[in-house]
Amino acid sequence: MIDHTKYTIEPMISAKEIAARIEQMATSIAEQFSQSDQIIVIGLLRGSFMFISDLVRELSLPVEVDFIETSSYGDSTESSREVRILKDLRGEIEGRDILIVEDIVDTGHTLNHVKQLLAARKPRRMLVCALLDKPSRREADVTADLVGFEIPDKFVVGYGIDYAQRNRNLPYIGAVKFID
Ligand code: IMP
Ligand code: MG
């Protein structure tokens, strides 16, 4: 059981900075999909729910929204490395243009697994955008096509991202600092 009184949260990226960056990302995404008449935006549950909802509101092209859920860290701050699909997409993606939306690329195992799984279904085009990237932690050979912010090796929460299911509702991103 996690004791949520044993840590504090140090602000790292403000709500204003996030909103400004999402506007830029949406412009870039619309440019990259300029040949598409419609795209499917696929959020990785649960961490991307806030990001995807703000991102699609800034996108100036017709979108469908779908979700996929993978197994998470549980209550740990360490990656389990083994990725399982808990909830699959509702719709077909064959021949479609898709945008995968991830909260954080950390070791990269989750994104690697999801990219391989979805590529096998033969979308016409597949792009990945991630709000946060911790490149120093990478274990799997995978990159996002578009990254909001590169961050150092710190465990972060807020803006959809949790620690043991808490703090997803913070409007900003902060680093967890354990009190000893
Ligand atoms: P990866 O498979 O190690 O790249 O981790 C992917 C998932 O782990 C992310 O989509 C997040 O849900 C979660 N995760 C990674 N880093 C953090 C963090 O700093 N805080 C909270 N969750 C994280
Ligand atoms: Mg995630």
Short mmCIF file of N, CA and C in Angstrom, two decimals, residues 28 32 99 111 115 126-130 143-147:
data_model
loop_
_atom_site.label_atom_id
_atom_site.label_comp_id
_atom_site.label_asym_id
_atom_site.label_seq_id
_atom_site.Cartn_x
_atom_site.Cartn_y
_atom_site.Cartn_z
N SER A 28 1.75 20.83 -36.23
CA SER A 28 2.68 19.91 -36.87
C SER A 28 1.98 18.62 -37.32
N GLN A 32 1.58 17.11 -41.10
CA GLN A 32 2.05 15.76 -41.48
C GLN A 32 0.92 14.89 -42.03
N LEU A 99 -2.90 8.06 -35.58
CA LEU A 99 -1.98 8.80 -34.71
C LEU A 99 -2.08 8.15 -33.33
N LEU A 111 5.44 1.39 -25.90
CA LEU A 111 5.26 1.95 -27.23
C LEU A 111 5.73 0.97 -28.31
N LYS A 115 3.22 -0.27 -31.12
CA LYS A 115 3.55 0.04 -32.52
C LYS A 115 3.59 -1.23 -33.37
N MET A 126 1.14 5.61 -39.97
CA MET A 126 1.11 5.56 -38.51
C MET A 126 2.12 6.55 -37.95
N LEU A 127 1.63 7.49 -37.16
CA LEU A 127 2.53 8.44 -36.49
C LEU A 127 2.32 8.30 -35.00
N VAL A 128 3.37 8.59 -34.24
CA VAL A 128 3.27 8.53 -32.79
C VAL A 128 3.60 9.89 -32.19
N CYS A 129 2.73 10.37 -31.32
CA CYS A 129 3.13 11.56 -30.57
C CYS A 129 3.05 11.24 -29.08
N ALA A 130 4.03 11.76 -28.36
CA ALA A 130 4.11 11.54 -26.92
C ALA A 130 4.27 12.90 -26.25
N THR A 143 11.13 5.26 -31.07
CA THR A 143 11.04 6.70 -30.88
C THR A 143 9.62 7.16 -31.21
N ALA A 144 9.25 8.30 -30.66
CA ALA A 144 7.99 8.95 -31.04
C ALA A 144 8.33 9.92 -32.17
N ASP A 145 7.40 10.10 -33.11
CA ASP A 145 7.65 11.03 -34.21
C ASP A 145 7.60 12.47 -33.73
N LEU A 146 6.83 12.70 -32.69
CA LEU A 146 6.66 14.05 -32.17
C LEU A 146 6.60 13.98 -30.64
N VAL A 147 7.43 14.79 -29.99
CA VAL A 147 7.50 14.78 -28.52
C VAL A 147 7.20 16.18 -27.99
#
